[in-house]
Coordinates of C-alpha atoms and ligand atoms in Angstrom, one line a residue:
M6 CA 77.9 111.0 121.5
Q7 CA 81.6 110.4 122.3
T8 CA 84.4 112.7 121.2
I9 CA 87.9 111.4 121.1
T10 CA 91.1 113.3 120.4
T11 CA 94.2 111.5 119.2
D12 CA 97.3 112.0 117.1
V13 CA 96.6 109.4 114.4
I14 CA 93.1 108.3 113.3
I15 CA 93.4 104.8 111.9
I16 CA 90.4 103.5 109.9
G17 CA 90.6 99.7 109.9
A18 CA 92.1 97.4 112.6
G19 CA 93.4 94.7 110.2
P20 CA 97.1 93.7 110.3
C21 CA 98.2 97.0 108.7
G22 CA 96.1 99.2 110.9
L23 CA 97.5 97.4 114.0
F24 CA 101.1 97.7 112.8
T25 CA 100.5 101.4 112.2
V26 CA 100.0 101.7 116.0
F27 CA 103.4 100.3 116.6
E28 CA 105.2 102.5 114.1
A29 CA 103.3 105.6 115.3
G30 CA 104.2 104.7 118.9
L31 CA 107.9 104.9 118.0
L32 CA 107.2 108.5 117.0
K33 CA 105.4 109.0 120.4
W34 CA 102.0 109.4 118.7
H35 CA 98.8 108.0 120.1
C36 CA 96.3 106.2 117.8
H37 CA 92.6 105.6 117.8
L38 CA 91.4 102.8 115.6
I39 CA 87.9 102.5 114.1
D40 CA 86.7 99.1 112.7
Y41 CA 83.3 97.9 111.6
L42 CA 84.0 94.4 112.9
P43 CA 83.7 93.6 116.6
T44 CA 87.3 92.4 117.0
P45 CA 90.7 93.4 115.5
G46 CA 92.5 91.5 112.7
G47 CA 90.6 92.3 109.5
Q48 CA 90.8 89.5 106.9
C49 CA 93.2 87.5 109.1
S50 CA 90.7 87.2 111.9
E51 CA 87.5 87.0 109.8
I52 CA 88.5 84.8 106.9
Y53 CA 91.4 82.6 107.8
P54 CA 92.4 82.8 111.5
K55 CA 93.6 79.2 111.6
K56 CA 95.5 79.2 108.3
P57 CA 99.3 79.4 108.4
I58 CA 100.9 82.4 106.6
Y59 CA 104.4 81.6 105.2
D60 CA 105.5 85.0 103.9
I61 CA 105.8 87.1 107.1
P62 CA 109.5 88.0 107.3
G63 CA 111.1 86.1 110.2
F64 CA 108.3 83.7 110.7
P65 CA 108.6 80.5 108.6
S66 CA 105.0 79.9 109.5
V67 CA 102.5 81.8 111.6
L68 CA 98.7 81.3 112.0
A69 CA 96.8 84.4 110.9
G70 CA 95.1 84.6 114.2
E71 CA 98.4 84.4 116.0
L72 CA 99.9 87.1 113.9
V73 CA 97.0 89.4 114.9
D74 CA 97.4 88.5 118.6
N75 CA 101.1 89.4 118.3
L76 CA 100.4 92.7 116.5
V77 CA 98.0 93.6 119.2
K78 CA 100.6 92.8 121.8
Q79 CA 103.3 94.7 119.9
G80 CA 101.2 97.9 119.9
A81 CA 100.0 97.5 123.5
P82 CA 102.8 99.7 125.1
F83 CA 101.4 102.6 123.1
H84 CA 97.9 102.2 124.5
P85 CA 95.8 102.5 121.4
T86 CA 92.1 103.1 121.8
F87 CA 89.4 101.5 119.7
S88 CA 85.9 102.1 118.4
M89 CA 85.0 98.6 117.3
G90 CA 81.7 97.7 115.6
E91 CA 81.6 101.2 114.2
R92 CA 82.0 102.2 110.5
A93 CA 83.8 105.4 109.7
E94 CA 81.1 107.4 107.8
S95 CA 82.6 110.8 107.1
M96 CA 86.0 112.6 107.1
E97 CA 86.4 116.3 107.2
K98 CA 89.6 118.4 107.0
L99 CA 89.2 121.3 109.4
D100 CA 90.5 124.9 108.9
D101 CA 93.4 124.3 111.2
G102 CA 94.5 121.3 109.0
T103 CA 93.4 118.6 111.5
F104 CA 90.8 116.0 110.7
R105 CA 87.5 114.9 112.1
V106 CA 86.1 111.4 111.4
T107 CA 82.6 110.5 112.4
T108 CA 81.4 106.9 112.8
S109 CA 78.1 105.2 112.3
R110 CA 77.4 105.4 116.1
G111 CA 78.0 109.1 116.1
T112 CA 81.5 108.9 117.7
V113 CA 83.6 111.9 116.7
V114 CA 87.4 111.3 116.4
N115 CA 89.7 114.3 116.0
G116 CA 93.3 113.8 114.9
K117 CA 96.3 115.4 113.2
T118 CA 96.5 112.7 110.4
V119 CA 94.3 110.0 109.0
F120 CA 95.6 106.5 108.1
L121 CA 93.2 104.6 105.9
A122 CA 93.9 100.9 106.6
G123 CA 90.5 99.7 105.4
G124 CA 91.7 96.8 103.4
L125 CA 89.1 95.8 100.8
G126 CA 86.5 97.7 102.7
C127 CA 83.8 96.8 105.3
F128 CA 83.0 93.1 105.3
E129 CA 79.3 92.5 104.8
P130 CA 78.0 88.9 105.0
R131 CA 76.6 87.4 101.8
K132 CA 73.1 86.5 102.8
P133 CA 70.9 83.7 101.5
S134 CA 67.7 84.7 99.8
I135 CA 65.1 83.6 102.4
S136 CA 62.0 85.9 102.5
N137 CA 61.8 86.2 106.3
L138 CA 65.5 86.2 107.0
A139 CA 65.6 89.6 108.6
E140 CA 62.9 88.6 111.1
F141 CA 65.3 86.1 112.7
E142 CA 68.6 88.0 112.5
D143 CA 70.1 87.9 116.0
R144 CA 67.2 85.7 117.0
G145 CA 68.9 82.5 115.9
V146 CA 70.4 83.6 112.6
E147 CA 74.0 84.8 112.8
Y148 CA 76.4 85.5 110.0
I149 CA 79.6 85.7 112.0
I150 CA 80.6 83.4 114.9
K151 CA 82.0 85.7 117.5
D152 CA 82.3 83.3 120.4
P153 CA 81.9 79.5 119.8
E154 CA 80.9 79.1 123.5
F155 CA 77.7 80.9 122.7
Y156 CA 76.6 77.7 120.9
R157 CA 77.4 75.3 123.8
G158 CA 74.7 72.7 124.1
K159 CA 72.6 74.2 121.3
K160 CA 71.4 72.8 118.0
V161 CA 73.1 74.5 115.1
V162 CA 72.6 74.4 111.3
I163 CA 75.6 75.7 109.3
G164 CA 75.2 76.6 105.7
G165 CA 78.1 76.8 103.1
G166 CA 80.8 74.8 101.6
G167 CA 83.9 77.0 102.0
D168 CA 86.6 77.2 104.6
S169 CA 84.6 79.1 107.1
A170 CA 81.7 76.7 107.0
L171 CA 83.9 73.6 107.3
D172 CA 86.2 75.1 110.0
W173 CA 83.3 76.1 112.2
T174 CA 81.5 72.8 111.7
I175 CA 84.6 71.1 113.0
V176 CA 85.0 73.5 116.0
L177 CA 81.3 73.4 117.0
A178 CA 81.2 69.6 116.7
D179 CA 82.7 69.5 120.2
I180 CA 80.6 72.4 121.6
A181 CA 77.1 72.3 120.2
S182 CA 74.7 69.5 121.1
E183 CA 73.9 68.9 117.4
V184 CA 75.6 70.3 114.2
T185 CA 74.2 69.9 110.7
L186 CA 76.2 71.2 107.8
V187 CA 74.0 72.0 104.7
H188 CA 75.7 72.5 101.4
R189 CA 74.0 72.8 98.0
S190 CA 76.5 70.5 96.2
Q191 CA 78.7 67.6 97.0
M192 CA 81.8 69.6 96.0
F193 CA 83.4 71.7 98.7
R194 CA 85.6 74.7 98.2
A195 CA 87.3 74.3 101.6
A196 CA 90.8 72.9 102.2
P197 CA 90.8 69.2 101.5
D198 CA 91.9 68.3 105.0
S199 CA 89.0 70.2 106.5
V200 CA 86.6 68.4 104.2
Q201 CA 88.1 65.1 105.2
K202 CA 87.8 66.0 108.9
A203 CA 84.2 66.9 108.5
Q204 CA 83.5 63.7 106.6
D205 CA 85.2 61.7 109.4
L206 CA 83.0 63.5 112.0
A207 CA 79.9 62.7 110.0
A208 CA 81.0 59.0 109.7
A209 CA 81.5 58.9 113.5
G210 CA 78.0 60.3 114.0
K211 CA 79.2 63.5 115.6
I212 CA 77.8 65.8 112.9
T213 CA 75.3 65.5 110.1
M214 CA 76.2 66.5 106.6
C215 CA 73.4 67.4 104.2
T216 CA 74.7 67.9 100.7
D217 CA 72.7 68.8 97.5
G218 CA 70.3 70.9 99.6
Q219 CA 69.9 74.3 101.1
V220 CA 67.9 76.1 103.8
T221 CA 64.9 77.7 102.2
G222 CA 62.7 78.6 105.1
L223 CA 62.8 79.7 108.7
S224 CA 60.1 79.6 111.4
G225 CA 59.7 80.0 115.1
D226 CA 57.8 82.1 117.6
G227 CA 59.9 85.2 118.3
K228 CA 63.1 83.2 117.8
L229 CA 64.3 80.6 115.4
E230 CA 62.9 77.1 116.1
R231 CA 63.2 75.3 112.8
V232 CA 64.6 75.5 109.3
T233 CA 63.1 74.0 106.1
L234 CA 65.6 72.2 103.9
T235 CA 65.0 71.8 100.2
F236 CA 67.0 69.3 98.3
N237 CA 68.1 69.3 94.6
D238 CA 65.5 66.6 93.9
N239 CA 62.8 69.0 95.2
T240 CA 62.1 67.1 98.4
T241 CA 61.8 69.2 101.6
R242 CA 62.0 68.5 105.3
D243 CA 61.8 70.6 108.5
Q244 CA 64.5 70.4 111.1
E245 CA 64.4 71.8 114.6
T246 CA 67.3 74.0 115.4
D247 CA 68.3 76.9 117.8
H248 CA 70.6 78.6 115.3
Y249 CA 71.1 78.9 111.5
I250 CA 74.6 80.2 110.6
P251 CA 74.9 80.8 106.8
L252 CA 78.6 81.1 106.1
F253 CA 78.6 82.1 102.5
G254 CA 81.5 84.5 102.7
L255 CA 82.0 88.1 103.4
S256 CA 81.8 90.5 100.6
P257 CA 84.0 93.6 101.1
K258 CA 82.6 97.0 100.1
L259 CA 84.7 100.1 100.1
G260 CA 81.7 101.9 101.5
P261 CA 81.7 105.4 102.7
I262 CA 85.4 106.0 102.1
A263 CA 84.6 106.0 98.3
N264 CA 82.7 109.3 98.9
W265 CA 85.4 111.2 100.6
G266 CA 86.8 112.9 97.5
L267 CA 89.9 110.6 97.4
G268 CA 91.4 109.3 94.2
L269 CA 90.1 105.9 93.4
E270 CA 91.2 103.1 91.1
K271 CA 90.3 99.3 91.2
N272 CA 88.1 99.8 94.2
A273 CA 91.1 101.2 96.2
V274 CA 92.5 104.6 97.1
T275 CA 95.3 105.9 94.9
V276 CA 98.4 107.2 96.6
D277 CA 101.8 108.7 95.8
P278 CA 104.0 105.5 95.6
L279 CA 106.9 107.3 97.4
T280 CA 104.9 108.6 100.4
F281 CA 101.6 106.6 100.4
M282 CA 99.8 110.0 100.8
T283 CA 96.4 110.3 99.1
N284 CA 95.3 113.4 97.1
V285 CA 94.4 114.9 100.5
E286 CA 97.5 116.2 102.4
G287 CA 97.8 114.4 105.7
V288 CA 95.7 111.4 104.7
Y289 CA 97.5 108.2 103.8
A290 CA 96.3 104.8 102.6
V291 CA 98.3 101.7 103.7
G292 CA 97.7 97.9 103.2
D293 CA 95.2 96.5 100.8
I294 CA 93.2 99.8 100.4
S295 CA 96.1 101.6 98.7
E296 CA 96.7 101.5 95.0
Y297 CA 99.8 102.5 93.1
P298 CA 101.9 101.0 90.2
N299 CA 103.1 97.5 91.1
K300 CA 101.1 97.4 94.3
L301 CA 101.1 94.0 96.0
K302 CA 98.2 93.2 98.3
L303 CA 100.5 91.5 100.9
I304 CA 100.7 92.1 104.6
L305 CA 104.4 92.7 104.5
C306 CA 103.9 95.5 101.9
G307 CA 101.3 97.1 104.1
F308 CA 103.7 97.1 107.0
H309 CA 106.3 98.9 104.9
E310 CA 103.8 101.4 103.7
A311 CA 102.8 102.2 107.3
A312 CA 106.4 102.8 108.4
V313 CA 107.2 105.0 105.4
A314 CA 104.0 107.0 105.6
L315 CA 104.3 107.8 109.3
N316 CA 107.8 109.1 108.9
V317 CA 106.7 111.2 105.9
E318 CA 103.8 112.6 108.1
Y319 CA 106.3 113.3 111.0
Q320 CA 108.4 115.4 108.6
R321 CA 105.3 117.2 107.3
Q322 CA 104.2 118.1 110.9
N323 CA 107.7 119.0 111.9
P324 CA 109.3 120.6 108.9
E325 CA 111.9 122.3 111.0
K326 CA 113.2 119.1 112.7
K327 CA 115.7 116.9 111.0
H328 CA 114.1 113.5 111.4
V329 CA 116.7 110.9 112.3
L330 CA 115.7 107.2 112.0
K331 CA 116.4 105.4 115.2
Y332 CA 116.7 101.6 115.5
T333 CA 114.6 99.9 118.2
T334 CA 117.7 97.9 119.2
V335 CA 119.2 101.3 120.3
T336 CA 116.1 103.1 121.6
G337 CA 114.1 100.1 123.0
I338 CA 110.3 100.7 123.4
T339 CA 109.2 103.7 125.5
E340 CA 105.7 103.1 126.7
L341 CA 103.3 106.1 126.0
A342 CA 101.5 107.7 128.9
Ligands
FAD27 C1 92.2 83.4 102.4 C2 93.3 84.5 102.4 C3 94.6 84.2 102.5 C4 95.6 85.1 102.5 N1 96.9 84.8 102.7 C5 97.9 85.7 102.7 C6 99.3 85.4 102.9 O1 99.6 84.2 102.9 N2 100.2 86.4 102.9 C7 99.8 87.7 102.8 O2 100.7 88.6 103.0 N3 98.5 88.1 102.7 C8 97.6 87.1 102.6 N4 96.3 87.5 102.4 C9 96.0 88.9 102.2 C10 96.0 89.6 103.5 O3 95.1 89.1 104.4 C11 95.7 91.1 103.3 O4 96.7 91.6 102.5 C12 95.7 91.8 104.6 O5 94.6 91.4 105.4 C13 95.5 93.3 104.4 O6 95.5 93.9 105.6 P1 94.8 95.4 105.9 O7 95.0 95.7 107.3 O8 95.2 96.3 104.8 O9 93.2 95.1 105.6 P2 92.1 94.1 106.1 O10 92.8 92.9 106.7 O11 91.2 93.9 105.0 O12 91.4 94.9 107.3 C14 90.7 96.1 107.0 C15 89.7 96.4 108.1 O13 89.2 97.7 107.8 C16 87.8 97.7 108.2 N5 87.1 98.8 107.5 C17 87.1 99.0 106.2 N6 86.4 100.1 105.9 C18 86.0 100.6 107.1 C19 85.2 101.7 107.6 N7 84.7 102.6 106.7 N8 84.9 101.9 108.9 C20 85.4 101.0 109.8 N9 86.1 99.9 109.5 C21 86.4 99.7 108.1 C22 87.3 96.3 107.9 O14 86.2 95.9 108.7 C23 88.6 95.4 108.2 O15 88.5 94.9 109.5 C24 95.3 86.5 102.4 C25 93.9 86.9 102.2 C26 92.9 85.9 102.2 C27 91.5 86.3 102.1

């Protein structure tokens, strides 16, 4: 069991959690981030890394994945630490007013303040209903593509008709030895240009597209070796494959945070709209997880909330000091030890 002591405990390493690191660094505070996902970026990395965002001030267009890379770079001088692939399970306020957060792997993080930047909650994959699915999880069935190179030279069946399924079909066409996209209808929910690209790849014989069908069975000896496809006309056929990747979307669940005694509304945490503090003194909610009148679930609003909340917390911890806002153009960036 690992114990970490920091100034700011940040739950969620999405764009707003990452920007909290930068703003905290300006106040000379260290941060520790906890995220259930294996890599930082939240929705930007998991759902739409290759989509351009047009409403980040100062960037006429920036790919969501690029924005995340930049946020990680921007916070780097302040040396944040991370517990990735861990879910924050419990939060306690100790007698001395500090906080203790414990994760699903038993990591204990102690800090002076807690910033909830958990977005819509922990992303859990929507799973197809196949009776022996669990038997093949991580033995050929994956719900998230962490590293496309893992599939080099492999036979892959991708399920789904949304952006994620189409985008990964296109990427893996150049990496895997065989890619089959299986979708239960002929209508796709993905961006039209992705659908066109996949159809072009199919016409060129680089991938196979199976519409009006779905994967209904899995078999193999200790690892996945084949899938059974069932079509809408009730015909079935088996297909050899090394991997089946159902990309049916990620469904966010507020999860354990909902049981921490915080005010809740619309599956989010209610905050004071002037300070972004929750009903627990010293605990703030920024980004998509916070709820207040006229809340906009936009990245730029989360950035603003993080900046304001950190300065409120600074004043709370240092009531005797007059906090003077300093411009980074004047102070520059002072790396933390
Ligand atoms: C397709 C799409 C397009 C979008 N386009 C735009 C756009 O153009 N402009 C814009 O401003 N916004 C856009 N958004 C919304 C934007 O992505 C969100 O506002 C933003 O991601 C919120 O950031 P966040 O850091 O608050 O939360 P998130 O990005 O949701 O990250 C939260 C993180 O917290 C983690 N987490 C939650 N609970 C726990 C826990 N208990 N323990 C550990 N980890 C936890 C999750 O795993 C997740 O990684 C778009 C969203 C989608 C889905």
